[in-house]
Every structure is written in structure tokens, then in C-alpha cells.
Amino acid sequence: MQTRWDVGEPHKPTINTSTEQLKSDLLTLNMGPQHPATHGVLRIEIWTDSEIVAHAIPHIGYLHRCMEKHCENLDFRGVIPFVDRLDYLASMNMEWTYAMTIEKMLGTEVPRRAELLRILTCELQRIASHLMAFGTYAIDLGAFSPFLYAFDYREKILRLFEEVSGARLLYNYIWIGGLWNDWSPEQISRVTAFCDDMEEEAKKYHELLSMNKIFIARTAHVGVMSVQDCIDFGATGPILRGAGMKWDLRKNEPYSLYSEFDFDVPVGTGEVGEPGDCWNRYIVRMREVVESIKIIRQVIEKLEPGSIMGKVPKVMKLPEGEVYFRSECPRGELAFHLVTKQDSKEPFRLKVRSPCFTHTSMLPRVAPGQMIADFVATVGSIDIVLGEIDR
Amino acid sequence: MHKELSDLINRNVSGANAVAYLTADAKKFDSSITVETSHIYKVVEFLKTNKTTSFNSLHCISGVDYTDYMEVCYMLTNYDPSAVRNLTLKVRVTDRVNAAIDSVVGQFVSADFLEREVYDMFGIKFNNHPDMRRILCPDDWEGFPLRKDYVAQKDYNGMTVYPDNKMNMEDREFIVRQNMIKKAQAEKAQ
């Protein structure tokens, strides 16, 4: 069989066929799989006309583990550590979405304290994930110090998680029916202290990076994705909100206890640049950090002692049926499509709808006509995690 | 809701043969609509362009292998708060050797990557797709991993990718054995 690397000529671009005429003038460059700006093992084949990108083709799959196949051979509880490894920067959100999918099928009632603590951990995780996005995005654009500031505060969250769950990155903490471990009052008071610090720190970040003249010059009016583009491509999360559409599953289709909480959904308004450009996507993330702090404060007010584990059968058998459950993760809407057979102990099919996968497919749309450096800024602003794309 | 939608599809797309599958427990499970395989493009076009439904976003395409047939599920979403929000649209593919259905890239650009993934994992070809290549596995990989009868290849370009002493072998054999025992018991009961 003829493989791709046997072919002498680069293969023809498939989406934007008009570049074919220019083929002799174009230079094919491989960005990745080891390029630092791709945040993992993503290879983007770019066709460049001097320094202008004519066409970009993302090649994914370098981290493919076929986790969906693995899950078909595991019981429902055993899937959770695999789900952790999807988006390894927001493992809590991944676990929670999976747990909610199973709980919906089982009809389990999760105790109120467990639900509140789940919201607490997942909002903390959202902050940690956005801090990571903030730090690495600054590195992409050549600013090193914001990364150190961000990691300082991300570390505080990870320390808390480590105390509570025993792991720093891949937790296996949110279980079907509840939580593995309870938070002590001392830990909760540390969360409060963290929230106070973080609120001040977020203001500092705006001075440090958001309103920095060089940063604005690099990101404003760069990589514009309109609302229509986002809807066509199925983009969600900060990408869609950055384009100016007020859409957040926590508000629009509230799951868990989110309907009880008072928070805003920040959108890209275009006070700098225009809605849908890199700067607006970035600022949506930074504002979401503040909104998450708001939610965490309300959770702490509502917390009451109680049980943290609901009633779950010891041998978990699910009835026949299927469910498509989605939730709002830091990077967009994560969804699980679960199909089960009668009295099955393992999923018949578990499909992960990952937000970054669809966001990567938007790159060929925004790339043509950009400078290479701007393209790096665009890839960074999407904030992709390859573990989730390749599964 | 699914009943009315399927009636609407049948009235407007001739030959679509839409059948609504309604679950007994709507709190726990999802309902869906199954349509004729050859009419998927027309149905999707209708659901997108028509005023009453106007599903404007395709979020996910998921394949399921039920061994005697394969199913492709399209998760459609509408951002309009007043309309029906989510719909699972299904088509069945019975031919396992030359599995092929029409692509919906003409209606939803998001289908580009999503359909490539279904092709990669289930071997269902999408006609009229602009770039029908594998997406997650290498181009010269053999077989389609998420099919139930998939057997992994032993060597790939001179590398051993599926050694005999693979770590989880016992577990897998255990499950296969359990399934065989179950099957034998079911046959005995009959």
C-alpha cells in the first residue's frame, strides 16, 4: 500500500482548491508535531506564500489511544481514569460530565453537599485551566513572565486538589453517585482565601497582559471567527462567546445546581479589536475566571454538612438505552454519547464529543491570508489540548 | 415532539420514511428519529433550511456498531431558545463491506472532520465528501477499530503493535469467555 510519505509531491489542498494554481510558488512547511506553539503533538501542514499562509491542513492523531474502544471492555466505574486523560488540564470537568451521564441513566440522586462540592472543584479546575491558557498564550506571543504568574496561582489550586484527591493532575475524584473524599472546613477556608487573592491577581493580569500595547497589536483583529462561522463549525465555549454570542450551557440548559447560582456569561464585545478575534477570545477566558470565583463564593455560603455519596448499586448494571449528555467545560461543550445493552456492565459504545476537535477543524477556515506569526497566535487562542482531540 | 418532527419530515421529504423512536422514560433516556439511509442529505437540508425547525449546528456524528447493522447518529442543535433544542437523527447502514452514505458537508461544514472520524473508526464512506481520508489512525492502518469484529494488526511498518504477551490480554479473554458462557446459557435455556 502506498503511504503518504512515499508520495513525492505534497498532496493537493482539498478545501480551498483555488490555491492549486499557485502550487509552484508555495512552500510546504510542517508546523509540528514538536512545535511548542501547538500545545502538544499537533502537526499543521501550512502552505506558505513568502510569509503569508495560503492554506493550513491540521493533521491529528499522534496521541490516539482509541480510548473509546478501551472503554467498551471496562465496567462503568473503570472508565473514569480513562476519562481523566482526555483533557488533562480539566480532568475534574471530564469526570463530572461522565458521572452525570451515568447518573442520568441510573436515575441516581446525588446528595446536595456532593453536588455543591462538585461545582466547587469544577469551577476551581476551570480557573486552573484558564490560567494555563493565559500563561501559555503569553509564551506563544513571546512574553515569558505571565506564565510564571499564572503557574504560581495554578499551583495553589493543584495543591488543594492534591490534598483532597491525592493527585495533582489526573484525579479519579468524582465518582458515579458522589465524591471520593470530603473537603474539610480548613480546606474550604483556604479556598475562600484563594478566591480573595485570585480576584486581586486577576486585576494584575489585565495590567500585565490584557491591556499591554504589544499584546493588543499581536492579537486584535487577528484570526477573526464570526458567529456564523462558529455555528457552522459547531464551535462552543470561549470561541463562541468570544465571537459575541451569549451561550453557556450552565445558563441556557442548566444542569446540576447551576440554576441556583447568580453569575454572568462574559462575551467578546470588541472594546479592543473586534468580536471573534484572538483578543476577545482571550478576554472571555480571563473574565470567566472572575465569574467562577463568584460561583465558588456562593457555593461556600450554601455548603452544609451531609453525605457525599448517593445510593449506587454495588454491581452497576444499566438498562438498555442511549443518552447524549453535554456540559460546559473550560474549552467548550463536552458531550458523551453512551449506548448500553440490557443489563450491561460495560458501555456498548461511548462516544466523546470533544470541543477541541471541532475547533481544530476551524483552522483551515481562518488560516488563509494570515502571517505565520499571526497563525501561531490564532492556534494559541483556541487553547487546544491534544489529549482530548485524539482521545 | 419527536412524533411531530418525524411527521413533518415525512410530509416534506418524500421517501424519507422517518420513524420516531420514543423511550418509555424520557428523564433517563433520549428519543431519536431514524430516517432512510439514502435520504439523509435531503432530510438534513430540510431540517436546516425549514423555518419551524431550523437546526443550525451539527455538533457530533457518532457511529454505533450493532453487529448486524451500523448506525450513524447526527446530533443537531439549535441555538434559538424558542425552538426545539436538540435532535438525534439516525441512519442505518447494513452493508458492512461497501458501507457508504451521503455526506452532509454541503449543509454543515463541521461534518468535515466528524465524518472523517466515523470513516476512520467504522469504515463507513461518505459520498461527496471533499477529503475522505483517515483522521486519527495512520493512512495505511488496516481495519476499523470501533467495529465489534475488529482484530488489531500485529505489525505495522515493521513495528510490533499488538504483541502476544500484551498486558490486558487476560482481561479481554476473560470478558470474551464470560460472554461465551452467557451465550451458551441462553441457548441452553431455550
XYZ file of C-alpha atoms in Angstrom:
581
model
C 0.000 0.000 0.000
C 1.249 3.459 -0.856
C 1.731 5.639 2.157
C 1.583 9.378 2.352
C 5.324 9.806 2.828
C 6.012 7.792 -0.323
C 4.312 10.403 -2.457
C 6.858 12.788 -3.908
C 4.610 15.772 -4.299
C 2.665 17.278 -1.436
C -0.946 16.229 -1.734
C -3.397 18.708 -3.107
C -5.267 21.006 -0.813
C -8.778 19.828 -0.568
C -10.924 22.512 0.929
C -9.608 25.629 -0.749
C -8.901 24.318 -4.239
C -8.102 27.738 -5.678
C -4.607 27.591 -4.147
C -3.808 24.744 -6.528
C -2.993 27.181 -9.277
C -0.351 28.762 -7.088
C 1.187 25.442 -6.169
C 4.559 26.120 -7.803
C 5.015 29.272 -5.757
C 4.036 27.749 -2.471
C 6.335 26.243 0.091
C 5.052 23.485 2.323
C 6.028 23.830 5.940
C 5.268 21.465 8.751
C 4.348 23.177 11.965
C 4.724 20.413 14.491
C 4.371 17.762 15.739
C 7.031 19.093 18.092
C 6.394 22.783 17.682
C 5.912 24.475 21.051
C 3.149 26.692 19.722
C 0.902 23.765 19.008
C 0.476 22.806 22.681
C 1.117 19.143 22.128
C 1.621 16.795 19.228
C -0.392 18.576 16.601
C 1.028 18.865 13.105
C -0.240 21.600 10.875
C 0.826 21.456 7.268
C 0.943 25.049 6.102
C 1.357 26.216 2.551
C 3.163 29.499 2.620
C 3.500 32.211 0.028
C 6.559 34.044 1.413
C 5.264 34.792 4.900
C 1.587 34.560 4.175
C -0.237 31.335 4.944
C -2.153 30.227 1.866
C -3.587 27.087 3.305
C -3.401 25.087 6.527
C -4.200 21.409 6.970
C -4.272 20.073 10.536
C -3.040 16.511 10.948
C -4.127 14.962 14.213
C -3.944 11.525 15.749
C -0.401 11.475 17.150
C -1.826 10.879 20.618
C -4.552 8.499 19.519
C -5.104 5.734 22.083
C -8.568 4.670 20.933
C -9.867 5.231 24.419
C -13.405 4.666 23.170
C -12.504 1.063 22.341
C -10.847 0.569 25.718
C -13.993 1.762 27.457
C -16.037 -0.966 25.794
C -14.062 -3.501 27.823
C -14.283 -1.746 31.187
C -17.029 -1.502 33.742
C -18.704 1.861 34.225
C -16.559 2.819 37.216
C -13.363 1.756 35.493
C -13.899 4.240 32.693
C -13.339 7.265 34.960
C -9.495 7.156 34.963
C -9.605 6.976 31.152
C -11.923 9.950 31.007
C -9.404 11.851 33.158
C -6.853 11.583 30.422
C -8.986 13.251 27.783
C -8.494 16.867 28.705
C -5.705 16.535 31.223
C -5.867 20.221 32.118
C -9.500 19.978 33.172
C -9.853 16.416 34.426
C -12.469 17.290 37.025
C -14.858 18.586 34.386
C -14.343 15.468 32.281
C -15.067 13.188 35.237
C -18.099 15.157 36.239
C -19.638 15.051 32.771
C -19.103 11.309 32.566
C -20.516 10.784 36.062
C -23.580 12.838 35.193
C -24.131 10.803 32.028
C -24.207 7.554 34.005
C -26.255 9.083 36.807
C -28.833 10.249 34.299
C -29.231 6.686 33.043
C -29.233 5.172 36.527
C -31.554 7.827 37.919
C -29.261 8.303 40.913
C -29.876 11.190 43.228
C -26.652 12.846 44.234
C -26.618 14.390 47.746
C -26.716 18.160 47.840
C -23.339 18.508 49.505
C -21.723 16.350 46.840
C -23.310 18.425 44.065
C -22.092 21.650 45.643
C -18.586 20.312 46.132
C -18.571 19.106 42.544
C -19.390 22.621 41.388
C -16.668 23.954 43.685
C -13.985 21.620 42.340
C -15.005 22.068 38.727
C -15.031 25.842 38.944
C -11.605 25.725 40.611
C -10.500 23.492 37.769
C -11.901 25.961 35.264
C -9.773 28.691 36.848
C -6.698 26.452 36.736
C -7.338 25.605 33.098
C -7.861 29.236 32.102
C -4.696 30.224 33.970
C -2.825 27.654 31.936
C -4.365 29.071 28.758
C -3.366 32.573 29.848
C 0.212 31.594 30.609
C 0.901 29.504 27.537
C -0.764 32.014 25.260
C 1.595 34.696 26.509
C 4.534 32.368 25.838
C 3.282 31.815 22.295
C 3.456 35.541 21.761
C 6.892 35.898 23.299
C 6.085 37.099 26.807
C 7.502 34.799 29.426
C 6.634 36.327 32.800
C 2.796 35.961 32.687
C 3.382 32.210 32.536
C 5.200 32.312 35.878
C 2.478 34.414 37.496
C -0.198 32.073 36.195
C 1.584 28.941 37.329
C 2.040 30.343 40.802
C -1.723 30.514 41.237
C -2.468 27.346 39.331
C -0.148 25.594 41.736
C -2.297 26.714 44.671
C -5.319 25.045 43.119
C -3.377 21.883 42.346
C -2.120 21.731 45.945
C -5.715 21.871 47.163
C -6.714 19.140 44.755
C -3.744 17.061 45.792
C -4.794 17.249 49.418
C -8.350 16.357 48.644
C -7.944 13.709 45.952
C -4.365 12.521 46.261
C -3.346 13.502 42.735
C -2.215 16.656 41.057
C -3.478 16.247 37.533
C -5.454 13.053 36.990
C -7.717 12.796 39.971
C -10.270 9.975 39.728
C -12.056 12.058 42.366
C -15.623 12.479 41.124
C -17.261 9.097 41.250
C -20.588 7.906 39.988
C -23.074 8.888 42.668
C -20.902 11.369 44.514
C -17.344 12.097 45.512
C -14.473 10.022 46.728
C -13.468 12.272 49.567
C -14.931 15.153 51.552
C -13.466 18.634 51.895
C -12.566 19.612 55.448
C -13.612 23.042 56.838
C -9.942 24.007 56.896
C -9.614 23.296 53.181
C -12.777 25.265 52.458
C -11.372 28.262 54.325
C -8.270 28.001 52.157
C -10.487 28.134 49.082
C -12.020 31.354 50.414
C -8.578 32.816 50.939
C -7.593 31.719 47.451
C -10.648 33.441 45.966
C -9.723 36.740 47.654
C -6.162 36.532 46.372
C -7.201 35.437 42.913
C -9.584 38.345 42.459
C -6.749 40.799 43.119
C -4.405 38.771 40.950
C -6.832 38.776 38.004
C -6.771 42.567 38.020
C -2.991 42.415 37.919
C -3.156 40.172 34.859
C -5.166 42.769 32.992
C -2.482 45.351 33.667
C 0.260 42.888 32.867
C -1.047 41.455 29.618
C -4.597 42.271 28.556
C -4.061 45.984 28.071
C -0.431 45.681 27.049
C 0.156 47.575 23.821
C 2.315 44.890 22.223
C -0.131 42.161 23.187
C -3.028 44.089 21.668
C -1.035 44.667 18.494
C -0.417 40.940 18.219
C -3.971 39.780 18.936
C -6.548 42.420 17.996
C -8.153 41.855 14.561
C -6.215 38.593 14.236
C -7.877 35.257 13.420
C -11.423 36.546 13.330
C -14.097 33.864 13.633
C -17.554 35.263 13.150
C -20.625 33.971 14.999
C -21.866 32.367 11.764
C -18.546 30.535 11.322
C -18.688 29.302 14.898
C -22.235 27.984 14.493
C -21.404 26.337 11.154
C -18.372 24.607 12.601
C -20.078 23.663 15.859
C -17.645 25.716 17.918
C -18.574 26.244 21.553
C -17.197 27.666 24.769
C -14.920 30.711 24.783
C -14.650 30.633 20.967
C -18.378 31.100 20.515
C -18.659 33.579 23.366
C -15.623 35.480 22.123
C -17.415 35.913 18.799
C -20.179 37.682 20.705
C -22.825 35.031 21.233
C -24.156 34.674 24.755
C -24.308 30.918 25.008
C -23.330 28.958 28.076
C -24.875 25.610 28.946
C -24.675 26.482 32.623
C -27.149 29.288 31.913
C -29.045 28.124 28.831
C -29.577 24.472 29.743
C -28.710 24.421 33.438
C -27.567 21.057 34.719
C -26.771 20.092 38.300
C -27.490 23.074 40.600
C -26.319 25.838 38.284
C -29.793 27.373 38.102
C -29.400 28.427 41.746
C -26.313 30.496 41.130
C -26.000 34.082 40.089
C -23.267 34.716 37.533
C -22.762 36.456 34.226
C -21.760 34.996 30.905
C -18.939 37.159 29.558
C -18.902 37.695 25.804
C -16.477 39.350 23.432
C -17.740 42.876 22.973
C -14.973 44.227 20.800
C -13.822 47.044 23.090
C -10.381 46.190 21.725
C -10.218 44.718 18.249
C -13.456 43.184 17.044
C -15.680 40.370 18.351
C -14.298 36.980 17.383
C -10.624 37.887 17.228
C -7.859 36.470 19.402
C -8.003 39.254 21.967
C -11.723 38.788 22.583
C -11.369 35.031 22.958
C -8.600 35.646 25.438
C -10.504 38.235 27.465
C -13.573 35.977 27.699
C -11.399 33.397 29.474
C -9.999 35.965 31.875
C -13.475 37.233 32.721
C -14.730 33.713 33.226
C -12.138 33.329 35.961
C -13.849 36.141 37.872
C -17.284 34.606 37.270
C -16.031 31.257 38.537
C -14.821 32.953 41.720
C -18.326 34.367 42.135
C -19.816 30.872 41.831
C -17.295 29.414 44.299
C -18.163 32.059 46.892
C -21.856 31.220 46.569
C -21.106 27.514 46.890
C -19.202 28.090 50.123
C -22.150 30.066 51.513
C -24.550 27.240 50.684
C -22.400 24.375 51.966
C -23.940 22.312 54.732
C -22.632 19.133 56.296
C -24.066 15.963 54.868
C -23.357 12.819 52.941
C -21.168 12.934 49.844
C -22.150 9.646 48.247
C -25.535 8.747 46.838
C -27.064 5.294 46.695
C -25.401 3.395 43.885
C -25.703 -0.366 43.306
C -22.545 -2.292 44.017
C -22.600 -4.098 40.715
C -23.573 -1.412 38.283
C -25.922 -2.649 35.584
C -27.558 -0.210 33.243
C -30.778 -0.741 31.321
C -30.885 -0.650 27.541
C -30.943 2.792 26.035
C -28.867 5.694 24.944
C -28.061 9.158 26.176
C -26.349 12.187 24.746
C -25.322 14.387 27.636
C -23.387 17.609 27.328
C -21.873 20.047 29.753
C -19.842 23.223 29.711
C -16.132 22.563 30.133
C -13.361 25.195 30.111
C -12.752 24.604 26.416
C -16.320 24.250 25.266
C -19.142 21.758 25.286
C -18.076 18.255 26.150
C -20.595 15.532 25.488
C -20.826 11.804 25.935
C -22.950 9.617 23.714
C -23.483 6.451 25.685
C -25.230 3.376 24.297
C -25.915 0.415 26.558
C -27.412 -3.024 26.170
C -29.825 -4.647 28.602
C -28.169 -5.347 31.984
C -24.769 -4.403 30.624
C -21.821 -3.924 32.919
C -19.751 -2.097 30.355
C -20.658 0.587 27.818
C -21.690 -0.798 24.435
C -20.464 2.411 22.874
C -19.067 5.556 24.441
C -18.503 8.408 22.057
C -16.761 11.528 23.269
C -17.726 14.727 21.587
C -14.696 16.863 22.240
C -14.820 20.624 21.796
C -11.212 20.983 20.662
C -11.759 18.511 17.833
C -14.257 20.802 16.173
C -12.175 23.870 16.983
C -9.199 22.355 15.160
C -11.350 21.913 12.072
C -11.822 25.695 12.026
C -8.106 26.326 11.385
C -8.313 25.847 7.572
C -11.052 28.466 7.585
C -9.151 31.204 9.441
C -5.627 30.496 8.197
C -5.629 31.710 4.566
C -4.197 35.204 4.285
C -2.600 35.315 7.734
C 1.056 35.889 8.533
C 2.742 32.829 10.038
C 3.236 34.623 13.355
C -0.458 35.535 13.411
C -1.352 31.952 12.692
C 0.599 30.912 15.782
C -1.399 33.475 17.738
C -4.634 32.035 16.349
C -3.745 28.449 17.230
C -2.813 29.567 20.734
C -6.039 31.480 21.234
C -8.124 28.380 20.505
C -6.448 26.746 23.509
C -6.354 23.162 22.322
C -5.482 20.098 24.347
C -4.415 17.201 22.190
C -5.416 14.529 24.672
C -8.989 15.456 24.012
C -8.711 15.790 20.240
C -7.026 12.451 19.680
C -8.665 10.538 22.514
C -42.035 16.307 19.984
C -40.193 13.577 18.066
C -43.516 12.271 16.731
C -44.453 15.665 15.288
C -40.973 16.144 13.884
C -40.991 12.792 12.114
C -44.431 13.562 10.664
C -43.096 16.911 9.476
C -40.135 15.226 7.791
C -42.379 12.630 6.130
C -44.704 15.309 4.799
C -41.923 17.406 3.312
C -39.273 14.932 2.198
C -40.843 12.189 0.108
C -39.376 8.769 0.754
C -37.610 9.820 3.937
C -39.585 7.240 5.915
C -38.854 8.900 9.258
C -39.664 6.776 12.276
C -39.624 8.267 15.745
C -38.209 6.103 18.499
C -39.675 7.208 21.803
C -38.246 5.998 25.086
C -40.512 4.976 27.888
C -38.551 7.050 30.395
C -37.746 10.417 28.887
C -35.973 11.547 32.058
C -33.314 8.891 31.712
C -33.000 8.235 28.008
C -33.037 10.087 24.720
C -35.520 9.680 21.935
C -34.424 9.750 18.334
C -35.617 9.761 14.735
C -34.440 7.199 12.204
C -34.634 8.072 8.520
C -33.971 6.270 5.242
C -30.234 5.994 4.598
C -30.371 7.289 1.041
C -32.322 10.399 2.071
C -30.053 11.696 4.837
C -28.822 14.711 2.881
C -32.312 15.808 1.938
C -33.581 15.396 5.499
C -30.686 17.362 6.967
C -31.175 20.051 4.342
C -34.846 20.237 5.223
C -34.194 20.394 8.972
C -31.685 23.177 8.476
C -33.479 25.386 5.980
C -37.068 24.986 7.070
C -38.489 27.695 9.312
C -40.136 25.654 12.044
C -37.106 23.565 12.973
C -34.033 25.453 11.645
C -31.342 23.327 13.280
C -28.312 25.427 12.559
C -25.468 23.482 14.109
C -24.221 19.923 13.807
C -22.352 19.128 16.997
C -21.462 15.490 16.749
C -21.591 12.479 14.478
C -21.377 9.201 16.303
C -21.281 5.719 14.879
C -22.530 2.620 16.648
C -21.882 -0.938 15.513
C -24.751 -3.272 16.425
C -23.023 -6.177 14.598
C -25.958 -6.865 12.240
C -26.124 -3.224 11.183
C -24.298 0.025 11.867
C -25.875 3.267 12.878
C -24.720 6.817 12.280
C -26.159 9.357 14.724
C -26.221 13.061 13.926
C -26.591 15.353 16.936
C -28.245 18.524 15.704
C -28.534 21.633 17.825
C -30.479 24.822 17.595
C -29.325 27.970 19.341
C -32.748 29.546 19.079
C -34.260 29.328 22.581
C -37.876 29.165 21.388
C -37.433 26.167 19.067
C -36.652 22.504 19.636
C -33.106 22.404 21.000
C -31.562 19.030 20.353
C -32.284 16.198 17.989
C -30.654 12.835 17.436
C -31.069 11.829 13.825
C -30.105 8.308 12.838
C -29.497 6.317 9.717
C -28.758 2.620 9.408
C -26.045 1.067 7.295
C -26.475 -2.644 6.657
C -23.716 -3.287 4.117
C -20.535 -3.836 6.081
C -18.206 -4.381 3.138
C -19.049 -1.378 0.979
C -20.591 0.804 3.664
C -21.325 4.209 2.187
C -23.773 7.031 2.816
C -24.142 10.593 1.583
C -22.066 13.271 3.199
C -23.753 16.308 4.758
C -20.752 18.607 4.374
C -22.791 20.611 1.876
C -25.066 21.673 4.724
C -22.763 21.669 7.747
C -19.047 22.395 7.431
C -18.475 20.817 10.835
C -19.260 17.445 9.242
C -15.866 17.531 7.508
C -13.848 16.291 10.473
C -16.711 14.440 12.135
C -17.412 12.286 9.087
C -13.741 11.559 8.641
C -13.674 10.249 12.186
C -16.651 7.973 11.567
C -14.927 6.685 8.414
C -11.721 6.098 10.353
C -13.410 4.208 13.156
C -16.214 2.359 11.339
C -15.226 2.257 7.689
C -18.366 3.997 6.512
C -17.505 6.018 3.409
C -19.209 9.340 2.888
C -20.034 10.117 -0.727
C -19.301 13.643 -1.953
C -17.024 14.352 0.985
C -14.188 16.650 -0.160
C -11.413 14.888 1.740
C -12.256 11.307 2.665
C -9.071 10.257 4.467
C -8.422 8.668 7.817
C -8.061 11.215 10.570
C -6.877 9.616 13.807
C -5.225 6.398 12.618
C -2.401 6.411 10.061
C -3.452 6.276 6.410
C -2.154 2.732 5.939
C -3.711 1.275 9.065
C -5.726 -1.886 8.471
C -9.230 -2.362 9.719
C -11.635 -0.094 11.521
C -11.057 -0.104 15.299
C -14.515 0.561 16.662
C -16.212 -2.204 14.736
C -17.158 -5.042 17.036
C -15.385 -7.653 14.895
C -12.125 -5.691 14.725
C -8.871 -7.561 15.222
C -5.791 -5.391 15.616
C -2.966 -5.970 13.162
C 0.189 -7.499 14.599
C 2.770 -5.488 12.688
C 2.719 -2.005 11.336
C 5.614 -0.812 9.133
C 7.982 -3.275 10.823
C 6.886 -2.373 14.355
C 5.111 -4.851 16.589
C 1.980 -3.057 17.658
C -0.011 -5.927 19.084
C 2.296 -8.394 20.825
C 1.004 -11.716 22.089
C 2.022 -11.015 25.642
C 0.003 -7.844 25.760
C -0.768 -6.716 29.291
C -4.531 -6.741 29.259
C -4.848 -9.952 27.287
C -6.162 -11.957 30.236
C -8.818 -9.394 30.997
C -10.029 -9.377 27.443
C -10.070 -13.126 27.212
C -11.972 -13.202 30.484
C -14.677 -10.955 29.075
C -14.876 -12.966 25.862
C -15.143 -16.167 27.895
C -17.844 -14.655 30.092
C -19.793 -13.660 27.007
C -19.449 -17.155 25.581
C -20.687 -18.670 28.833
C -23.635 -16.290 28.814
C -24.452 -17.207 25.234
C -24.259 -20.909 25.991
C -26.521 -20.461 28.994
C -29.037 -18.535 26.915
C -29.040 -21.278 24.304
C -29.492 -23.912 26.984
C -32.441 -22.021 28.429
C -34.105 -22.007 25.052
